[in-house]
Amino acid sequence: MTPFLYERATDAQTALALGSRDGARYLAGGTNLVDLMRETIERPEILVDVAGLFDQIEDTDEGSLRIGAGVKNTGLAADRRVRERFPMLSQAILAGASAQIRNVATVGGNLLQRTRCGYFYDDAARCNKREASAGCDAVEGFNRNHAILGASKACVATHPSDMAVALAALDAVVNIESQDGHRSIPLVDFHVLPGETPQIETVLRRGELIAGVTVAPNGIAARSRYRKVRDRASYAFALISVAAGLEMDGGVIKDVRIALGGVAHKPWRAIIAEAALKGGPPTRAAFEEAAEAELAAARGLRDNAFKIELARRVIVDTLSKLADQGVR
Amino acid sequence: MQFFVNGGEVDIDFDPRTSLLDLLRERLHLFGPKKGCNQGACGACTVLVDGVRINSCLALAVQYQGREIVTVEGLGVPGALHPLQAAFVEHDGFQCGYCTPGQICSAIGMVSELKQGVPSHVSADVAAESFPLDHDELRERMSGNLCRCGAYNGIVDAIQETFGEAKAESEKSEAA
């Protein structure tokens, strides 16, 4: 670990002032950042500890839930309002990491966690994300866990979060603070595809701090599900995950949300599939057609082509079960 | 910097790069928490902070100033074991013993989460009022602790006997 100056910010204004300096990074739970610092992949000169800031979950006047960036993953998954109104969000968080990590990891840190691509962690390997223009050993290497959608020649890594996949399906908005004021960005626009600059992972600017995410009410809670497929029964990253929700109106799909995890550099909102389904009947044939349309652009690498078929099946099966189930 | 460790107050200065695990082991000579993977995968370093289980290897010690930290040494001592420690002995909940302090701290944190109504990945309805400590829930909730000897059956039995409904059930089946 390279040396750093540690500072604790006890209020947001102080945090933003401290965090806007060259070489500064915000530290929340630290479950990913501390590990990356130990591997010297992250080398902040100043760590601004924001523990305890933005740690509330609040109802807004519009009926939304404003979730502070400092809320622990466990606290969010266990919140009664989240469990009742956005159960897929609780399910997604509980499908990720271990209890020990969820007790420490925060909402903001979860969004900013970095890929678990093995070549990103291995400093004997080439990685464009770790070192600009170094090359990528994953493209033709061991890439079973890598991206099938939206990847580039420069980077085929996936975003590891489960929580962010549910937030993408829920149309969450990311609230960002800086010394210049605040701005809000839809979660689906917060993370970016790798293109030629995979070291850039979000639209966050230097000095900006995530204050939280806002989730608006929807009609899908009663028929929604976060489904994760992984190599182990517990505590493993997703091969494929699907956050899906249906709102029915008579025999017709009124609203449908589908987001995929484990497939891309960012949580992947399946807008093509959603558009194909909206206003139509909830039949298996319709789900199959929608999944095919979404995955038409998918490309397999040496080891991960199975993910395309796996994604298709998990989308179809998850939606079929939601269509068949009684409303809770 | 000030900490409260196993009921006592500690004042100590250290390099801010020091992990909580290294502070406990190398500076405070509490060798209960173990360094297994040092990256949050194995759970051998699990300790309780204000009653909450965390991986001490993924934490910088400076983050936990002023907090109440409990390691396995703070739970029980020879001759006055914590009931869960006694149950681990009774049920062969270990072979080499390396993961045991983390398993025990983790299980105590796990039961506290259960009492607070925290759901898990295997809970059928995350919005339920409470969750049972059945076999599947226990294994899922303890999945952040690995045991390379594979003493899982004994670990599950020890935790069930101490905190779960298994005791009542086994007594029932013996009576039958």
XYZ file of C-alpha atoms in Angstrom:
504
model
C 0.000 0.000 0.000
C 1.411 3.396 -0.879
C 1.402 6.035 1.887
C -1.571 8.364 2.155
C -2.933 11.114 4.360
C -6.079 10.074 6.234
C -8.716 12.679 7.026
C -12.197 12.246 8.435
C -14.974 14.545 7.240
C -17.729 15.082 9.777
C -20.062 16.988 7.443
C -20.757 17.083 3.716
C -19.312 20.534 3.041
C -16.025 19.594 4.674
C -15.963 16.330 2.731
C -16.445 18.138 -0.592
C -13.718 20.660 0.210
C -11.263 17.933 1.255
C -12.242 15.644 -1.617
C -11.789 18.205 -4.372
C -7.996 18.332 -3.979
C -5.566 16.566 -6.300
C -4.918 12.955 -5.328
C -7.895 12.738 -2.959
C -10.332 9.835 -2.842
C -13.421 9.343 -0.736
C -13.415 6.345 1.598
C -16.731 4.848 2.705
C -16.842 1.215 3.870
C -13.561 0.450 2.145
C -14.362 -3.180 1.318
C -13.255 -2.705 -2.291
C -10.974 0.337 -2.055
C -8.800 -0.981 0.785
C -8.275 -4.221 -1.131
C -7.355 -2.313 -4.300
C -4.964 -0.090 -2.332
C -3.265 -3.125 -0.849
C -2.715 -4.410 -4.397
C -1.458 -0.896 -5.317
C -4.023 -0.718 -8.112
C -5.472 2.308 -6.319
C -2.895 4.763 -4.974
C -4.735 7.735 -3.423
C -2.541 10.370 -1.790
C -5.348 11.544 0.457
C -8.199 9.440 1.836
C -11.247 11.434 2.896
C -13.305 9.218 5.207
C -17.000 10.012 4.679
C -18.295 7.393 7.142
C -21.560 8.435 8.744
C -22.491 10.991 6.054
C -25.689 10.519 4.009
C -26.649 7.459 6.059
C -30.453 7.822 6.135
C -33.304 6.364 4.082
C -36.069 8.944 3.728
C -39.539 9.110 2.195
C -39.992 12.069 -0.137
C -43.171 14.068 -0.682
C -43.557 12.442 -4.105
C -43.706 8.970 -2.582
C -40.155 8.079 -3.573
C -37.486 6.657 -1.331
C -34.285 8.657 -1.017
C -31.498 6.279 -0.033
C -28.335 7.855 1.357
C -25.034 6.827 -0.208
C -23.670 5.999 3.243
C -26.396 3.470 4.044
C -24.873 0.036 4.552
C -25.941 -2.724 2.183
C -27.427 -4.674 5.099
C -29.371 -1.635 6.297
C -30.842 -1.119 2.842
C -31.751 -4.776 2.302
C -33.400 -4.931 5.741
C -35.335 -1.654 5.507
C -39.031 -2.458 5.782
C -40.026 0.071 3.085
C -37.497 -1.382 0.645
C -38.571 -4.953 1.376
C -42.229 -4.128 0.760
C -42.051 -1.572 -2.041
C -38.901 -2.634 -3.903
C -38.357 -6.294 -2.950
C -36.066 -6.912 -5.939
C -33.655 -4.367 -4.472
C -33.444 -6.292 -1.196
C -33.084 -9.538 -3.129
C -30.275 -8.137 -5.281
C -28.270 -6.903 -2.308
C -28.727 -10.178 -0.439
C -27.528 -12.083 -3.521
C -24.207 -10.236 -3.410
C -21.066 -10.613 -1.281
C -21.181 -12.039 2.257
C -22.962 -10.755 5.355
C -19.669 -9.423 6.752
C -19.105 -7.353 3.621
C -22.730 -6.195 3.353
C -22.484 -4.943 6.959
C -19.719 -2.544 5.932
C -20.180 -1.809 2.217
C -22.241 1.257 1.374
C -24.677 2.153 -1.401
C -22.264 4.700 -2.894
C -19.325 2.328 -2.704
C -21.365 -0.460 -4.268
C -21.988 1.734 -7.334
C -18.301 2.646 -7.558
C -16.824 -0.798 -6.953
C -14.486 -1.920 -9.674
C -14.479 -4.969 -11.890
C -13.212 -8.305 -10.578
C -11.564 -9.161 -13.935
C -8.520 -11.211 -12.950
C -6.247 -9.329 -15.340
C -7.222 -6.025 -13.741
C -5.938 -7.362 -10.420
C -2.795 -9.027 -11.831
C -0.071 -6.442 -12.369
C 1.922 -8.933 -14.433
C -0.902 -8.809 -17.017
C -1.822 -6.098 -19.484
C -4.933 -4.109 -18.613
C -6.187 -0.911 -20.245
C -8.325 -0.185 -17.220
C -5.354 -0.273 -14.871
C -2.902 1.418 -17.224
C -4.161 3.391 -20.238
C -3.135 1.896 -23.631
C -1.326 -1.067 -22.018
C -3.436 -3.614 -23.905
C -5.913 -6.232 -22.692
C -5.004 -9.808 -21.791
C -8.617 -10.751 -21.158
C -9.821 -10.432 -24.758
C -7.978 -13.581 -25.743
C -7.342 -14.929 -22.268
C -9.448 -16.630 -19.622
C -12.665 -14.716 -20.169
C -15.424 -16.989 -18.935
C -16.796 -14.284 -16.633
C -16.543 -11.453 -19.117
C -18.904 -9.246 -21.095
C -21.159 -10.284 -23.969
C -22.791 -6.890 -24.543
C -21.332 -3.429 -25.083
C -17.699 -4.542 -24.815
C -14.826 -3.109 -26.845
C -11.458 -4.352 -28.073
C -9.939 -2.345 -25.239
C -11.976 -3.917 -22.426
C -14.310 -6.871 -21.912
C -14.705 -6.540 -18.144
C -18.072 -6.639 -16.385
C -19.488 -4.483 -13.619
C -19.734 -6.703 -10.522
C -22.668 -5.133 -8.659
C -25.973 -6.886 -8.032
C -27.584 -3.883 -6.323
C -26.975 -1.645 -9.333
C -28.779 -4.088 -11.634
C -31.942 -3.831 -9.545
C -31.549 -0.043 -9.355
C -31.259 0.070 -13.159
C -34.530 -1.842 -13.494
C -36.168 0.458 -10.928
C -35.310 3.662 -12.861
C -33.243 4.891 -9.917
C -31.634 8.324 -10.048
C -28.152 9.011 -8.643
C -27.847 12.208 -6.593
C -24.417 13.808 -6.767
C -22.948 16.632 -4.674
C -19.975 18.858 -5.400
C -18.722 22.278 -4.385
C -20.594 23.629 -7.416
C -23.941 22.309 -6.189
C -25.812 19.116 -6.954
C -26.951 17.200 -9.995
C -28.978 14.067 -10.594
C -28.340 11.409 -13.240
C -30.415 8.335 -14.122
C -28.567 5.276 -12.867
C -28.558 3.764 -16.353
C -26.493 6.772 -17.508
C -24.201 6.822 -14.473
C -21.928 3.972 -15.587
C -20.422 4.090 -19.073
C -19.381 1.501 -21.648
C -15.622 0.963 -22.022
C -15.012 2.153 -25.595
C -11.378 3.211 -25.939
C -11.186 4.550 -22.372
C -12.095 1.697 -20.000
C -10.346 3.468 -17.126
C -13.363 5.797 -17.129
C -16.222 3.875 -15.529
C -18.762 6.520 -14.512
C -19.721 10.106 -15.315
C -18.577 11.202 -11.850
C -16.222 14.192 -12.030
C -13.251 14.889 -9.800
C -14.343 15.983 -6.345
C -17.935 14.896 -6.802
C -19.476 12.764 -4.085
C -22.485 10.483 -4.433
C -25.110 11.608 -1.905
C -27.520 8.798 -2.638
C -30.041 7.273 -5.000
C -33.750 7.983 -5.349
C -36.230 5.288 -6.302
C -39.729 6.266 -7.438
C -42.849 4.170 -6.847
C -43.818 1.707 -9.584
C -46.433 -0.897 -10.351
C -44.119 -3.899 -10.614
C -43.359 -4.661 -6.943
C -45.919 -7.467 -6.717
C -44.466 -9.254 -9.746
C -40.745 -8.644 -9.555
C -37.679 -10.720 -8.940
C -33.899 -10.546 -8.847
C -32.562 -13.826 -10.150
C -28.853 -14.600 -10.052
C -27.015 -17.492 -11.686
C -23.511 -18.162 -10.386
C -20.952 -20.930 -10.005
C -21.646 -21.426 -6.282
C -24.890 -21.408 -4.303
C -23.697 -18.377 -2.338
C -21.002 -15.725 -2.245
C -19.957 -15.586 -5.923
C -20.245 -12.984 -8.626
C -22.959 -13.371 -11.230
C -22.475 -15.250 -14.460
C -25.849 -13.837 -15.406
C -28.367 -12.000 -13.296
C -31.765 -10.614 -14.195
C -33.789 -7.970 -12.385
C -37.260 -8.240 -13.841
C -40.700 -6.867 -13.080
C -44.116 -6.999 -14.723
C -47.185 -4.868 -14.270
C -50.277 -6.411 -15.833
C -53.444 -4.702 -16.986
C -55.987 -7.350 -17.847
C -54.187 -9.718 -20.194
C -51.724 -7.101 -21.376
C -48.279 -6.078 -20.134
C -48.674 -2.501 -18.911
C -45.108 -2.066 -17.664
C -42.063 -4.303 -17.828
C -38.566 -3.798 -16.463
C -35.600 -5.973 -17.357
C -31.978 -5.323 -16.369
C -29.074 -7.730 -16.722
C -25.964 -8.199 -14.588
C -22.746 -10.025 -15.412
C -23.052 -9.180 -19.103
C -21.503 -5.740 -19.584
C -19.273 -2.954 -18.285
C -22.392 -1.491 -16.676
C -25.770 -2.711 -15.432
C -27.555 -3.486 -18.699
C -31.102 -2.222 -19.038
C -32.781 -4.383 -21.687
C -34.692 -1.614 -23.446
C -35.095 -3.563 -26.697
C -36.769 -6.461 -24.911
C -38.934 -4.124 -22.858
C -40.138 -2.255 -25.954
C -41.001 -5.544 -27.642
C -43.126 -6.661 -24.679
C -44.948 -3.506 -23.643
C -48.637 -3.593 -24.597
C -48.486 -7.259 -25.615
C -49.514 -10.544 -24.015
C -47.313 -12.184 -21.332
C -46.702 -15.387 -23.265
C -43.609 -17.544 -23.337
C -43.345 -16.965 -27.079
C -43.350 -13.213 -26.544
C -40.680 -13.491 -23.848
C -38.519 -15.650 -26.133
C -38.831 -13.191 -28.994
C -37.996 -10.254 -26.729
C -34.948 -11.987 -25.263
C -33.680 -12.895 -28.753
C -34.083 -9.288 -29.866
C -32.150 -7.972 -26.855
C -29.351 -10.491 -27.289
C -29.034 -10.107 -31.065
C -26.067 -7.795 -30.476
C -24.392 -10.134 -27.963
C -20.941 -11.431 -28.860
C -19.191 -14.334 -27.176
C -15.460 -14.543 -26.476
C -13.406 -17.741 -26.262
C -14.859 -18.895 -22.940
C -18.078 -17.000 -22.363
C -20.342 -17.657 -25.363
C -22.466 -19.861 -23.083
C -23.615 -16.679 -21.373
C -25.685 -15.664 -24.404
C -27.828 -18.781 -24.239
C -27.843 -18.654 -20.440
C -29.048 -15.049 -20.470
C -31.793 -15.907 -22.941
C -33.034 -18.769 -20.792
C -32.876 -16.838 -17.523
C -34.769 -13.881 -19.002
C -37.488 -16.123 -20.451
C -37.847 -18.288 -17.357
C -37.889 -15.353 -14.939
C -40.533 -13.453 -16.915
C -42.627 -16.598 -17.423
C -42.663 -17.283 -13.687
C -43.593 -13.667 -12.922
C -46.443 -13.851 -15.436
C -47.715 -17.118 -13.928
C -47.443 -16.215 -10.257
C -50.286 -14.886 -8.166
C -49.865 -11.321 -7.037
C -48.453 -11.138 -3.526
C -5.860 6.604 18.684
C -8.386 5.097 21.007
C -10.224 1.784 20.718
C -12.250 -0.404 23.031
C -11.129 -3.977 22.566
C -12.662 -6.917 24.421
C -13.927 -4.633 27.152
C -10.676 -2.719 27.686
C -9.552 0.692 26.488
C -6.572 0.844 24.137
C -4.560 3.939 23.149
C -2.151 3.312 20.319
C -0.474 5.071 17.402
C 0.132 3.350 14.101
C 0.679 3.845 10.377
C -2.708 4.620 8.745
C -2.067 1.804 6.244
C -2.540 -0.733 9.054
C -5.561 -2.950 8.633
C -7.775 -3.602 11.635
C -6.661 -7.239 11.438
C -2.973 -6.311 11.576
C -3.601 -3.916 14.462
C -5.320 -6.662 16.444
C -2.740 -9.337 15.665
C 0.581 -7.551 15.314
C 0.175 -4.697 17.779
C -2.363 -5.931 20.325
C -1.250 -9.580 20.083
C -4.765 -10.906 19.762
C -4.136 -13.934 17.565
C -7.739 -15.162 17.492
C -8.635 -13.313 14.266
C -6.720 -15.059 11.478
C -5.248 -13.862 8.214
C -6.524 -16.362 5.675
C -7.000 -14.732 2.275
C -6.528 -11.088 3.372
C -9.106 -10.053 0.773
C -12.508 -10.692 2.308
C -13.144 -14.096 0.774
C -12.607 -16.508 3.679
C -13.995 -14.846 6.820
C -11.197 -16.102 9.112
C -10.582 -12.498 10.246
C -14.203 -11.888 11.288
C -14.609 -9.748 14.419
C -17.538 -7.896 15.970
C -17.608 -4.092 15.871
C -20.368 -2.650 18.061
C -21.902 -6.128 17.812
C -21.785 -6.259 13.993
C -19.652 -8.878 12.211
C -17.120 -7.527 9.737
C -13.990 -8.696 7.911
C -11.161 -7.010 9.796
C -8.791 -7.557 6.838
C -10.829 -5.239 4.577
C -10.863 -2.434 7.127
C -8.278 0.196 7.882
C -7.864 0.398 11.649
C -8.219 4.206 11.530
C -11.811 3.779 10.343
C -12.738 2.127 13.630
C -11.386 4.620 16.175
C -13.565 4.874 19.246
C -15.489 1.709 18.420
C -16.136 -1.389 20.509
C -14.279 -4.354 19.010
C -14.722 -7.933 20.177
C -12.530 -10.814 19.034
C -12.932 -14.453 20.013
C -10.698 -13.728 23.031
C -13.438 -11.430 24.346
C -16.161 -14.066 24.132
C -14.833 -16.729 26.444
C -11.682 -18.071 28.069
C -10.574 -21.603 29.021
C -12.722 -22.677 31.911
C -15.413 -20.129 31.049
C -16.225 -20.782 27.417
C -18.985 -19.023 25.538
C -21.815 -21.554 24.983
C -21.051 -21.515 21.251
C -17.381 -22.310 21.890
C -18.436 -25.253 24.069
C -20.811 -26.405 21.327
C -18.010 -26.292 18.723
C -15.991 -28.631 20.971
C -18.984 -30.882 21.552
C -19.860 -31.185 17.837
C -16.345 -31.315 16.335
C -16.973 -27.969 14.659
C -13.351 -27.829 13.545
C -10.349 -29.890 12.603
C -7.333 -27.601 12.237
C -9.091 -24.747 14.044
C -7.815 -21.970 11.799
C -11.245 -20.727 10.713
C -12.863 -21.300 14.119
C -12.489 -17.848 15.733
C -13.965 -16.265 12.611
C -16.771 -18.830 12.477
C -17.664 -18.179 16.108
C -17.623 -14.379 15.849
C -19.552 -14.623 12.594
C -22.234 -16.871 14.082
C -22.782 -14.461 16.973
C -23.151 -11.567 14.544
C -25.423 -13.691 12.364
C -27.832 -14.421 15.225
C -28.010 -10.729 16.039
C -28.934 -9.979 12.386
C -31.594 -12.674 12.538
C -33.088 -11.164 15.712
C -33.225 -7.791 13.968
C -35.217 -9.318 11.092
C -32.567 -9.076 8.377
C -33.629 -11.318 5.460
C -31.232 -13.494 3.464
C -30.819 -14.715 -0.104
C -32.749 -17.912 0.667
C -35.655 -16.224 2.484
C -38.791 -17.024 0.455
C -40.331 -13.606 1.165
C -37.916 -10.797 2.014
C -40.820 -8.818 3.496
C -41.614 -11.482 6.116
C -41.717 -10.399 9.770
C -39.072 -12.874 10.896
C -36.874 -15.638 9.542
C -36.220 -19.098 10.985
C -32.725 -20.387 11.683
C -33.292 -23.506 9.621
C -30.611 -25.468 7.772
C -30.747 -23.447 4.542
C -30.875 -20.062 6.264
C -27.975 -20.976 8.523
C -25.756 -22.143 5.663
C -26.545 -19.105 3.511
C -25.991 -16.673 6.363
C -22.647 -18.313 7.220
C -21.405 -18.462 3.603
C -18.838 -15.729 4.242
C -16.833 -18.166 6.372
C -14.905 -20.931 4.669
C -13.561 -24.077 6.348
C -10.962 -25.877 4.283
C -11.128 -28.940 6.535
C -14.797 -29.203 5.634
C -16.079 -29.280 9.198
C -19.301 -27.659 8.056
C -21.648 -30.287 9.436
C -20.193 -29.884 12.916
C -20.240 -26.099 12.596
C -23.903 -26.136 11.577
C -24.769 -28.479 14.460
C -22.919 -26.340 16.994
C -24.659 -23.148 15.867
C -28.039 -24.872 15.708
C -27.641 -26.297 19.186
C -26.668 -22.952 20.645
C -29.058 -20.649 18.827
C -31.506 -22.624 16.713
C -34.536 -24.827 16.828
C -32.578 -27.990 16.065
C -32.170 -28.842 19.727
C -35.900 -28.856 20.313
C -36.435 -30.934 17.177
C -33.804 -33.536 18.017
C -35.214 -33.920 21.518
C -38.617 -34.415 19.957
C -37.342 -37.142 17.634
C -35.518 -38.881 20.500
C -38.720 -38.890 22.514
C -40.556 -40.363 19.505
